[in-house]
XYZ file of N, CA and C in Angstrom:
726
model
N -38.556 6.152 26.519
C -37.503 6.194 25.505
C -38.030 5.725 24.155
N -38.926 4.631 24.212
C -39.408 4.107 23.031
C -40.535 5.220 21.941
N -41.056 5.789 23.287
C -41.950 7.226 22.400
C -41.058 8.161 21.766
N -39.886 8.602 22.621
C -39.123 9.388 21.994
C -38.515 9.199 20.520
N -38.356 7.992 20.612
C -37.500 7.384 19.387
C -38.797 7.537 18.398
N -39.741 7.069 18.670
C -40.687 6.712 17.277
C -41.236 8.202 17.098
N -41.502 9.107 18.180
C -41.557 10.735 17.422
C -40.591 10.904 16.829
N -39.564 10.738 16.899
C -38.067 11.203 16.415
C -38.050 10.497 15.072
N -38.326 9.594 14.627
C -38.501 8.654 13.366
C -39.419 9.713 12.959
N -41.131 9.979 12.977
C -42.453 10.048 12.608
C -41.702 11.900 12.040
N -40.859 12.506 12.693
C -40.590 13.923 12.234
C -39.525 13.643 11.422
N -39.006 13.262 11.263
C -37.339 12.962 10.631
C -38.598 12.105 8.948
N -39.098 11.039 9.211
C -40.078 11.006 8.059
C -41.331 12.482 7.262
N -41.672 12.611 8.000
C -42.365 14.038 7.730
C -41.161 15.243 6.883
N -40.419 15.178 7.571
C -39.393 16.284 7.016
C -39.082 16.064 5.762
N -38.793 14.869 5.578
C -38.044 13.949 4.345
C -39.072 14.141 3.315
N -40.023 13.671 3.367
C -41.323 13.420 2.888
C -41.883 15.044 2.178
N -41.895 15.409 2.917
C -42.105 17.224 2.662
C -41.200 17.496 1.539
N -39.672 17.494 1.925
C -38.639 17.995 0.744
C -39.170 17.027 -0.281
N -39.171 15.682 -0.461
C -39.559 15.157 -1.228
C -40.588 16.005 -2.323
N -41.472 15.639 -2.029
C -42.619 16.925 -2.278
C -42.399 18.215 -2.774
N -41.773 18.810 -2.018
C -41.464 20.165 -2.528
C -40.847 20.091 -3.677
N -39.391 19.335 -3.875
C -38.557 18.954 -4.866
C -39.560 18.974 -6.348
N -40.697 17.894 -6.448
C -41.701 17.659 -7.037
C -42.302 19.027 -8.183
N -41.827 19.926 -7.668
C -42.683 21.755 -8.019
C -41.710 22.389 -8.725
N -42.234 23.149 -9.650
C -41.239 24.093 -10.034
C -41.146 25.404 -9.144
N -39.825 25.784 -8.387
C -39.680 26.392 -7.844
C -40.456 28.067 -8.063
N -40.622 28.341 -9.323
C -41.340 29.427 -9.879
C -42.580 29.972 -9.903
N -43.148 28.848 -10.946
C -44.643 28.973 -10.923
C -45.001 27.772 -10.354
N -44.289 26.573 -9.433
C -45.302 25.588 -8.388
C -46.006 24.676 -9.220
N -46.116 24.732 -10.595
C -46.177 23.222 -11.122
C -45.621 22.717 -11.466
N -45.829 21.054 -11.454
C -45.278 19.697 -11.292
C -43.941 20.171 -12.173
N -43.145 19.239 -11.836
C -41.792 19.507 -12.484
C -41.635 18.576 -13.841
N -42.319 18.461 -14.230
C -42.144 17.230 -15.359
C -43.198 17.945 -16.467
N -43.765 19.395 -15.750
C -44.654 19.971 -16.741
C -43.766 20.479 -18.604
N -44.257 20.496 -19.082
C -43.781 20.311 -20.700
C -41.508 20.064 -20.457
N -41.939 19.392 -19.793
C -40.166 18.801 -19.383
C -40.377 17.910 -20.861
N -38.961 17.826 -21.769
C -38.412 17.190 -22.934
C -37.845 15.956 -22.394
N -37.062 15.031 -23.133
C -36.729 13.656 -22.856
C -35.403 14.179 -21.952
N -34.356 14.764 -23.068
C -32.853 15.554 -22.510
C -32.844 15.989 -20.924
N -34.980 16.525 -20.864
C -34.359 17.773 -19.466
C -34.502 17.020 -17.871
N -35.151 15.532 -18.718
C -34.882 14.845 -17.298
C -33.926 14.447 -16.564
N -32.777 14.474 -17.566
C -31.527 14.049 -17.239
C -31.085 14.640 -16.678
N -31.111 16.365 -16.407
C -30.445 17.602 -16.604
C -30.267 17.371 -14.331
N -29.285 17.718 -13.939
C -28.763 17.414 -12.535
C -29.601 18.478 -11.945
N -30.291 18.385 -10.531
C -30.682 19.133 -9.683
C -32.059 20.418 -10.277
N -32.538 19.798 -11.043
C -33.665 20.912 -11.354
C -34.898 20.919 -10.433
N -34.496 22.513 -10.846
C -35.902 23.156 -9.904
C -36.801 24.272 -11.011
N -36.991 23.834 -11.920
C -37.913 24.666 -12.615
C -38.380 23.822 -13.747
N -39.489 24.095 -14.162
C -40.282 23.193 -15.319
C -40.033 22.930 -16.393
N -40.290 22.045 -17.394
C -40.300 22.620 -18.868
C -40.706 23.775 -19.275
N -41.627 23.943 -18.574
C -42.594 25.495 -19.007
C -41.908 26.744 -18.623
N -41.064 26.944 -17.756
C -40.390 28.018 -17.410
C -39.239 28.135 -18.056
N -38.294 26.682 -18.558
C -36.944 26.788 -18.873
C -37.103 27.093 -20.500
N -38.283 26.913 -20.859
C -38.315 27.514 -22.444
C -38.689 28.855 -22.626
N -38.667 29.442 -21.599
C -39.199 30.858 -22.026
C -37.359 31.582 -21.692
N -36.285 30.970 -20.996
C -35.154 31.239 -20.635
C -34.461 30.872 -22.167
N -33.723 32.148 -22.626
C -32.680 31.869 -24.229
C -31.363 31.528 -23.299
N -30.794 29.969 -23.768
C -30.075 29.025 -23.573
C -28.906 29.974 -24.456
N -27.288 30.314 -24.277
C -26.750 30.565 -25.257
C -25.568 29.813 -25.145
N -24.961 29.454 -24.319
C -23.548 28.729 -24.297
C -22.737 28.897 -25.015
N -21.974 30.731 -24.901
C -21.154 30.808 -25.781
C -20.299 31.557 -24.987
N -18.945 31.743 -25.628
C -17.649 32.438 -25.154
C -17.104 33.359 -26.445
N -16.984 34.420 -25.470
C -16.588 35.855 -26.072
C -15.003 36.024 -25.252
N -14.738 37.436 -25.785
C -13.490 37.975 -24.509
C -14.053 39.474 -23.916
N -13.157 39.934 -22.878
C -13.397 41.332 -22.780
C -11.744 41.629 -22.585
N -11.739 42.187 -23.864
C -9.639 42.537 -23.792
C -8.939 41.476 -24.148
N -8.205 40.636 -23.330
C -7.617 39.151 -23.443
C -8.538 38.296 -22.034
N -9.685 38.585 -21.668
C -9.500 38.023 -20.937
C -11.088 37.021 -20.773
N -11.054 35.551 -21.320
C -12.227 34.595 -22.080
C -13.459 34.959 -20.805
N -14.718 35.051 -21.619
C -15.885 35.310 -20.849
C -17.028 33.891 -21.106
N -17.314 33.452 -20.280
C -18.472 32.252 -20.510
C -20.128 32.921 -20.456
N -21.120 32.882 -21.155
C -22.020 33.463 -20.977
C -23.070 31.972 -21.264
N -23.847 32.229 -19.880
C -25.211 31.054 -20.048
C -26.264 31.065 -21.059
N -27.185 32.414 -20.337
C -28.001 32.505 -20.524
C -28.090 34.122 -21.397
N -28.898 35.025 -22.532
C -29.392 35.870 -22.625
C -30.313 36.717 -22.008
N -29.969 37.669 -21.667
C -31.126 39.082 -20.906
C -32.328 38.963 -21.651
N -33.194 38.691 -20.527
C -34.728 39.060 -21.314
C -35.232 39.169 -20.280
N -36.843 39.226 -20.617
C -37.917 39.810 -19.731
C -38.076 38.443 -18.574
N -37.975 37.317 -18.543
C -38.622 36.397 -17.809
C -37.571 35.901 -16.947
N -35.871 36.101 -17.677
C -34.936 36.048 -16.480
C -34.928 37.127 -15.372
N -35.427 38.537 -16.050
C -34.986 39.829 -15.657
C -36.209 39.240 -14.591
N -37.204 39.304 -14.696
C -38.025 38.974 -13.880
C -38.138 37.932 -12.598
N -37.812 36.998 -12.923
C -37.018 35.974 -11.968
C -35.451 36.556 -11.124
N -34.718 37.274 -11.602
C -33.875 38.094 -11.133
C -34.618 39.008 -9.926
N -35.619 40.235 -10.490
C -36.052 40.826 -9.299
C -36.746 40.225 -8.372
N -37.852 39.235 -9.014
C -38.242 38.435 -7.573
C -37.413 37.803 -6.364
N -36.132 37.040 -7.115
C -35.098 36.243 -5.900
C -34.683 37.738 -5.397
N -34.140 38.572 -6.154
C -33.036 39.505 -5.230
C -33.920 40.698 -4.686
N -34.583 41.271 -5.254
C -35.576 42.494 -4.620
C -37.177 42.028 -3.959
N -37.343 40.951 -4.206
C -37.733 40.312 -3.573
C -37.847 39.646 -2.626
N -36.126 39.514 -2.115
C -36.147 37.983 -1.233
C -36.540 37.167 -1.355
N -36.475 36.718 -2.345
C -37.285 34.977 -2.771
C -36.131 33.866 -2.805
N -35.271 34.052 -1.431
C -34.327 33.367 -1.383
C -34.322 31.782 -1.844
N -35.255 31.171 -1.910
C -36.032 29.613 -2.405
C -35.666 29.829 -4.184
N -35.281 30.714 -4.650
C -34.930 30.613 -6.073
C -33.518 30.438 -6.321
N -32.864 30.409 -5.240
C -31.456 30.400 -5.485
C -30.393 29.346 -6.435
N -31.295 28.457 -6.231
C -30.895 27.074 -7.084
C -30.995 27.106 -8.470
N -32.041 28.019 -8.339
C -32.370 28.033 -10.315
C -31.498 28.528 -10.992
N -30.473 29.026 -10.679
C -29.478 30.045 -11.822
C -28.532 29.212 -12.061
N -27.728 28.992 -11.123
C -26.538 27.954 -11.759
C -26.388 26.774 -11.381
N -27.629 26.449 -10.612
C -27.067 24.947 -10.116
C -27.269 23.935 -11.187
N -27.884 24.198 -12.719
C -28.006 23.286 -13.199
C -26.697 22.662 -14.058
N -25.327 23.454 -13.665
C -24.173 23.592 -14.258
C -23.458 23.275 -13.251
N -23.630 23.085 -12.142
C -22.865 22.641 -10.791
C -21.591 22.055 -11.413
N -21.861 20.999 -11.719
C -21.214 19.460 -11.939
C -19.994 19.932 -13.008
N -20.844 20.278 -14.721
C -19.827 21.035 -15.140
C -19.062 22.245 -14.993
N -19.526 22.954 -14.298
C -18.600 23.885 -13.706
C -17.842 23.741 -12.802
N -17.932 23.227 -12.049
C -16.925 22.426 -10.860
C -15.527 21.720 -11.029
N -15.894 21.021 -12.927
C -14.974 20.259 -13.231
C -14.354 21.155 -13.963
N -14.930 21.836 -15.178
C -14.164 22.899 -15.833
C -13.062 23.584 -15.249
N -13.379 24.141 -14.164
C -12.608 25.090 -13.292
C -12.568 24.688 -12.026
N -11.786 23.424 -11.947
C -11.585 22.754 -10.797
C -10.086 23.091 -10.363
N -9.445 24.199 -11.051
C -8.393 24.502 -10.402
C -8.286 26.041 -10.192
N -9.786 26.511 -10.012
C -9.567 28.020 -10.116
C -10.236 28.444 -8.808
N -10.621 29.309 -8.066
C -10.808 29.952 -7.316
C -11.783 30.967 -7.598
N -13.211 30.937 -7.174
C -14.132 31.856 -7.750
C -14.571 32.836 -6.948
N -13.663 34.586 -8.079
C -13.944 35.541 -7.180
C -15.422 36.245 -7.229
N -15.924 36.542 -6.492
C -17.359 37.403 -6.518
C -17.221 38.825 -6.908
N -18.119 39.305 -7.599
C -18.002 40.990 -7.951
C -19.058 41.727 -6.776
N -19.164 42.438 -6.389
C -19.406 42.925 -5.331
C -20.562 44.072 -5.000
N -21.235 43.668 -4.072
C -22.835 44.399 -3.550
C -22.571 45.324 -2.523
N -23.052 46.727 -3.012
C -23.383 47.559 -1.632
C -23.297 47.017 -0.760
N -23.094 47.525 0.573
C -23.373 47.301 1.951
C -24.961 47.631 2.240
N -25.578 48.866 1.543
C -26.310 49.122 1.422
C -27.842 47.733 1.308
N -27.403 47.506 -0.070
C -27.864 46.411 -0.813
C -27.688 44.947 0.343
N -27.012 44.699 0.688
C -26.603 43.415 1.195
C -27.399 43.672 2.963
N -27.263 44.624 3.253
C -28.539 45.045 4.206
C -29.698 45.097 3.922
N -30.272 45.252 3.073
C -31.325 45.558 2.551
C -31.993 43.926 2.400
N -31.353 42.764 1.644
C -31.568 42.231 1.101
C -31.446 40.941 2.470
N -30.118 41.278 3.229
C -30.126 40.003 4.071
C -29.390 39.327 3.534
N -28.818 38.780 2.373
C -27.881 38.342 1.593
C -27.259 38.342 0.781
N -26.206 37.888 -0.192
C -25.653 38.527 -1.074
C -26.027 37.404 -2.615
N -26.823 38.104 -3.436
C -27.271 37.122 -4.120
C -26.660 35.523 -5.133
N -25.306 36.497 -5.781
C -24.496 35.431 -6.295
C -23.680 34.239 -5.359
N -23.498 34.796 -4.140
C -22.927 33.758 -3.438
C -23.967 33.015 -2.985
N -24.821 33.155 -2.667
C -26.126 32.416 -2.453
C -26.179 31.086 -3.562
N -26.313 32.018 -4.849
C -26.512 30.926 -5.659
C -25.489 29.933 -6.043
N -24.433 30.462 -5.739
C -23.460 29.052 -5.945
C -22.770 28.312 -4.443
N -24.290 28.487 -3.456
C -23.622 27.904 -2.044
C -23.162 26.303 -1.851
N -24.006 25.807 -3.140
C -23.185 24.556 -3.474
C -22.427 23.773 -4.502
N -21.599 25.009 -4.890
C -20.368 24.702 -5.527
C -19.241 24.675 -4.795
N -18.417 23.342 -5.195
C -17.491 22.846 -4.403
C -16.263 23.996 -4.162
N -16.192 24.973 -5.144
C -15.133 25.704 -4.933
C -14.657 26.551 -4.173
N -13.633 27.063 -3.836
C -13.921 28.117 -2.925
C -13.935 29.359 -3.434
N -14.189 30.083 -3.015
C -15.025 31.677 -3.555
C -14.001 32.909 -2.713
N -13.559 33.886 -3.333
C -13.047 35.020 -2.659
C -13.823 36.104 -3.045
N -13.929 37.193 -1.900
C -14.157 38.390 -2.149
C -13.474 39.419 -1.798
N -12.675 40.169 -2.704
C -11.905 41.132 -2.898
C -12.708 42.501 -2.745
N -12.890 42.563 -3.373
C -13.840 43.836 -3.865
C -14.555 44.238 -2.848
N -15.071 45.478 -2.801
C -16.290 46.500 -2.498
C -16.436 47.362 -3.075
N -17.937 48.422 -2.654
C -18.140 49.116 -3.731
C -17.999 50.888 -2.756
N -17.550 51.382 -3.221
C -17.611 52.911 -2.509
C -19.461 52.910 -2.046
N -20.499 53.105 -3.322
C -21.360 53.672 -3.155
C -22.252 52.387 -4.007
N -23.713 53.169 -4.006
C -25.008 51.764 -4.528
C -25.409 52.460 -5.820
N -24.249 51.866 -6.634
C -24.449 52.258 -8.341
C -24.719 51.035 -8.710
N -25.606 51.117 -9.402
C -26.490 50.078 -10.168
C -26.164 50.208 -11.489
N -25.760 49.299 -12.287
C -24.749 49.366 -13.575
C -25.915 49.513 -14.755
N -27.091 48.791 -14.228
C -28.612 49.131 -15.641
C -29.331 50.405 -15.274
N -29.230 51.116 -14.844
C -29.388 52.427 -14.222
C -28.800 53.362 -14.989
N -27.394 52.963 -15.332
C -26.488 53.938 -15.594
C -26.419 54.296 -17.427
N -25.823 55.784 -17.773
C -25.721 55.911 -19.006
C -24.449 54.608 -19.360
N -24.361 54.515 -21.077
C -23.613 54.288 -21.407
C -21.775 54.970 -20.775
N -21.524 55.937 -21.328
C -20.851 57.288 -20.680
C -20.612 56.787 -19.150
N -21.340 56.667 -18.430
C -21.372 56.644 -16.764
C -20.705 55.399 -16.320
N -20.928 53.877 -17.320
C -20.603 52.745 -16.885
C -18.888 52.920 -16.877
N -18.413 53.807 -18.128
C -17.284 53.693 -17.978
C -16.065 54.013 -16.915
N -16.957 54.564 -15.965
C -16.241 55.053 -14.761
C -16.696 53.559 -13.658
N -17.015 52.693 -13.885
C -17.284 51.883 -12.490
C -15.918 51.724 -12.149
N -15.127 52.243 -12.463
C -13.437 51.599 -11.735
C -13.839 52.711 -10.771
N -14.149 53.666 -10.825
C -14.196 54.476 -9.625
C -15.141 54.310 -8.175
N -15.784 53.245 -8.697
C -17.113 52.573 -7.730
C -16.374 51.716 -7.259
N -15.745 50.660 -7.769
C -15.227 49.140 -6.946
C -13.936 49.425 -6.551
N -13.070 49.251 -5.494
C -12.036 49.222 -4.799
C -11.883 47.686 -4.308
N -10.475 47.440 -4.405
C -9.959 46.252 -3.838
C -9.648 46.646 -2.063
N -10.048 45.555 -1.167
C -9.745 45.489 -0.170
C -8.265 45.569 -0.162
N -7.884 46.092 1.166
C -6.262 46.227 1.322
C -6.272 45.117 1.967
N -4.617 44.795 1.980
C -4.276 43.364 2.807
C -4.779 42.587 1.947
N -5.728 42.425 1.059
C -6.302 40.940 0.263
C -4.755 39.898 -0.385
N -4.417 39.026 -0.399
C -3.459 38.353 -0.686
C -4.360 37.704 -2.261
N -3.553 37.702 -2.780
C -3.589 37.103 -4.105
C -4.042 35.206 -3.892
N -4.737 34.656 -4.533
C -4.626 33.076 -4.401
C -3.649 32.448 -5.337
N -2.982 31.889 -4.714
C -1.979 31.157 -5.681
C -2.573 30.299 -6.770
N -3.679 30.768 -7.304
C -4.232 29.824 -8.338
C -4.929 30.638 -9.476
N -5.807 29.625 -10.178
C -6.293 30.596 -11.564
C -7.534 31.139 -10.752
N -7.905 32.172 -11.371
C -9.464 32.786 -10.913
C -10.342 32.771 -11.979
N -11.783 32.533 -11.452
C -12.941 32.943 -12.528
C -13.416 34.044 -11.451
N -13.658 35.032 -12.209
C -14.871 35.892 -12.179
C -16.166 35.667 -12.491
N -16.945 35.826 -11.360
C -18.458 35.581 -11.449
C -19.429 36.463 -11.232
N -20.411 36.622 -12.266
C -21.383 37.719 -11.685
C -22.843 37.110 -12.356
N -23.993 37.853 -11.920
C -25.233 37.190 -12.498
C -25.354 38.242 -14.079
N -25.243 39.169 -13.988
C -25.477 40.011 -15.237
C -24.543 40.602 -15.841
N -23.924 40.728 -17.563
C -23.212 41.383 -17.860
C -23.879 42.570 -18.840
N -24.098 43.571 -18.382
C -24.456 44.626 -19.227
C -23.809 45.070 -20.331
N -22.301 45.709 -19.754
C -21.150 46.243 -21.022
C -20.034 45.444 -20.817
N -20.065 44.821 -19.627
C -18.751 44.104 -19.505
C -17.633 45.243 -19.144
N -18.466 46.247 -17.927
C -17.104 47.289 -17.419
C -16.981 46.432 -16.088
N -18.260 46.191 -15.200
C -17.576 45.472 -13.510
C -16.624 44.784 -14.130
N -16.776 44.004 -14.584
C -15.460 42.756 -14.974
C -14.459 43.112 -15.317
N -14.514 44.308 -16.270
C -13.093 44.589 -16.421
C -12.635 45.114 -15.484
N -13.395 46.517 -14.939
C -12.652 46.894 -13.816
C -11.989 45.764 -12.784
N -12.781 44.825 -12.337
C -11.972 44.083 -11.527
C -11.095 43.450 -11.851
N -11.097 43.077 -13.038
C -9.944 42.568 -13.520
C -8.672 43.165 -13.548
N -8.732 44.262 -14.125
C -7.769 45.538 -14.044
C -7.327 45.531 -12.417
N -8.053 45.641 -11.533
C -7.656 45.849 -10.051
C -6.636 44.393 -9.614
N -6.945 43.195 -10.410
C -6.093 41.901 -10.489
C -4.656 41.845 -11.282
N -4.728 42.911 -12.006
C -3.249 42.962 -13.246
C -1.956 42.332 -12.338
N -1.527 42.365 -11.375
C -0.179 41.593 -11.024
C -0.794 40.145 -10.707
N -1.849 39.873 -10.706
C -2.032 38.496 -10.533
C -1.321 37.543 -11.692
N -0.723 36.441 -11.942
C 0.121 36.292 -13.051
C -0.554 35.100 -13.304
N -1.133 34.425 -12.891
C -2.142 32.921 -13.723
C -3.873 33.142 -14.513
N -4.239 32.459 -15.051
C -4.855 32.779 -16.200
C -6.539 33.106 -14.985
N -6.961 34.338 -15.292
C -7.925 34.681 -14.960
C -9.315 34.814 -15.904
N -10.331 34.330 -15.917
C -11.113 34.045 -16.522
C -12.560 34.353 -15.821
N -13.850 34.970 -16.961
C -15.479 35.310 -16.145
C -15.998 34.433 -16.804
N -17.330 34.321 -15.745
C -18.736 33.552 -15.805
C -19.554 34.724 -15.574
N -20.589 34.424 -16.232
C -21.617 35.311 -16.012
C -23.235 34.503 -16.278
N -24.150 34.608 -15.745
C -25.411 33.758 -15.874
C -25.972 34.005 -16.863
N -25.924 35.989 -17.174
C -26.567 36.427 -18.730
C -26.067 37.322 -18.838
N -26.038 37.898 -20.157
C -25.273 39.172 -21.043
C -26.931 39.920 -21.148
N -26.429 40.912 -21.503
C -27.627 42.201 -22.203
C -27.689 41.960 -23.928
N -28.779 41.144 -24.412
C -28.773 41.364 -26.016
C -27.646 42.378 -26.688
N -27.876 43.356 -26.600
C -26.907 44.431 -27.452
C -25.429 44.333 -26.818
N -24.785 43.671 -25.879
C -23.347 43.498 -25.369
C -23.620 42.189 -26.137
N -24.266 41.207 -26.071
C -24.317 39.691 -27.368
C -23.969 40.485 -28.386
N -25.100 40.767 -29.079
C -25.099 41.526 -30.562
C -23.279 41.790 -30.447
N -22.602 42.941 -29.954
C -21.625 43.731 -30.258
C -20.522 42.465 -30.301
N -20.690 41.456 -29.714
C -19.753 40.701 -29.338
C -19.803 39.760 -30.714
N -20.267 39.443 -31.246
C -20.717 38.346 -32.563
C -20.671 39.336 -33.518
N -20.730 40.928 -33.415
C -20.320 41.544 -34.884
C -18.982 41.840 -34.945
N -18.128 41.912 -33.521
C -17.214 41.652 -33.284
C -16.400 40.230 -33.975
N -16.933 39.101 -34.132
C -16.497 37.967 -34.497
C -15.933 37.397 -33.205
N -16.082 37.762 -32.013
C -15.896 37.006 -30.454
C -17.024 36.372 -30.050
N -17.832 35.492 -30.733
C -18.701 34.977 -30.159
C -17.991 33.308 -30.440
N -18.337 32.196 -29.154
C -17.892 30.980 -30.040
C -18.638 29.922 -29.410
N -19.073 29.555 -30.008
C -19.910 28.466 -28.914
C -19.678 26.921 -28.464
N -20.448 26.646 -27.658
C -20.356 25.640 -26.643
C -19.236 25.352 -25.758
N -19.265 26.609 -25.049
C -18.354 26.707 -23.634
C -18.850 25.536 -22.519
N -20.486 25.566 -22.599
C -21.160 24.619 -21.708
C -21.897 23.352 -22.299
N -21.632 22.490 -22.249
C -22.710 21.386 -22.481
C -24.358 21.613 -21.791
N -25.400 21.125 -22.554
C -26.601 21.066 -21.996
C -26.656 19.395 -21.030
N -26.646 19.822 -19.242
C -26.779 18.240 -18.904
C -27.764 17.591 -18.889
């Protein structure tokens, strides 16, 4: 019994010890986590990526609308998110999952601590393919609870598509039947906003919902930014930097 116990300690230490360690890395490129890290980014809750990686990511923390209905946007589309995007999801680099929103956990949790966060929705196709569904992944530890309404007829890919073409995604996403409404507010969540049609469409598919429905999104497409700020809907600091 006494061997058992002290293997049982010696792995239960090892394990610990390991995450420890791992924690230590930037989940990305695997060096030290404190690599060109600023005074601010030590503070910052649950990081898994470097100084060196989080400066090549455009920070925007601003709020737009699409119609009446307020949009939160993190981060800007570029080459090194887009890239980190295909590695976790066409990749399977499920170990990146943390990097997108968990560094907003805390404030997002509290922000919209009375809302209900719905998911926008992946092929069957895709979600076979992949083994998981990427946005719910990444917010598997947010306290909230999450609905999914939606599916998609077919595997339309919204950056694929013409301008012209996006405007039909209402014809791609369908609401599940039987779905019951949540008696509460909703955010909409997705990792990318291109034109800002998924969102509306789903939103539109929500119209008798009667409490204030509201999106998150991780990043916009430069030129949906651009249109939105010549618009005069740009406003910032939806998010604090933690």
């Amino acid at each position: 019994m006494r061997k058992e116990n002290k293997r049982h300690r010696t792995v239960c230490f090892c394990h610990s010890e390991n995450e420890r360690n791992r924690m230590k890395y930037c989940l990305l490129c695997h060096k030290e986590l404190d690599y060109k890290q600023n005074f601010f980014q030590y503070f910052q809750e649950s990081e898994a990526l470097c100084g060196g990686c989080k400066e090549q990511l455009k920070f925007l923390n601003v709020k737009t609308k699409l119609e009446d209905m307020p949009l939160h946007i993190l981060y800007e589309y570029n080459d090194f998110l887009e890239s980190m995007l295909f590695q976790y999801k066409e990749g399977r680099d499920i170990a990146l999952a943390n990097v997108f929103f968990q560094p907003f956990l805390t404030k997002l949790s509290s922000k919209f601590r009375h809302h209900v966060i719905v998911l926008m929705p992946s092929s069957k196709e895709k979600m076979l393919e992949r083994g998981f569904l990427p946005v719910r992944e990444m917010l598997k530890n947010c306290p909230l609870a999450i609905w999914e309404p939606f599916y998609k007829v077919n595997n339309t890919k919204q950056s694929m598509q013409s301008f012209e073409n996006r405007q039909f995604i209402s014809q791609v996403i369908k609401r599940k039947e039987n779905e019951t409404l949540p008696g509460r507010k909703l955010l909409l969540v997705d990792d990318v906003c291109t034109s800002g049609s998924t969102l509306l469409s789903a939103y539109h598919l929500l119209k008798e919902h009667k409490l204030k429905v509201e999106a998150l999104v991780l990043c916009a497409h430069p030129l949906f930014v651009e249109s939105c700020d010549e618009k005069g809907l740009l406003r910032k600091g939806s998010f604090s930097i933690l």
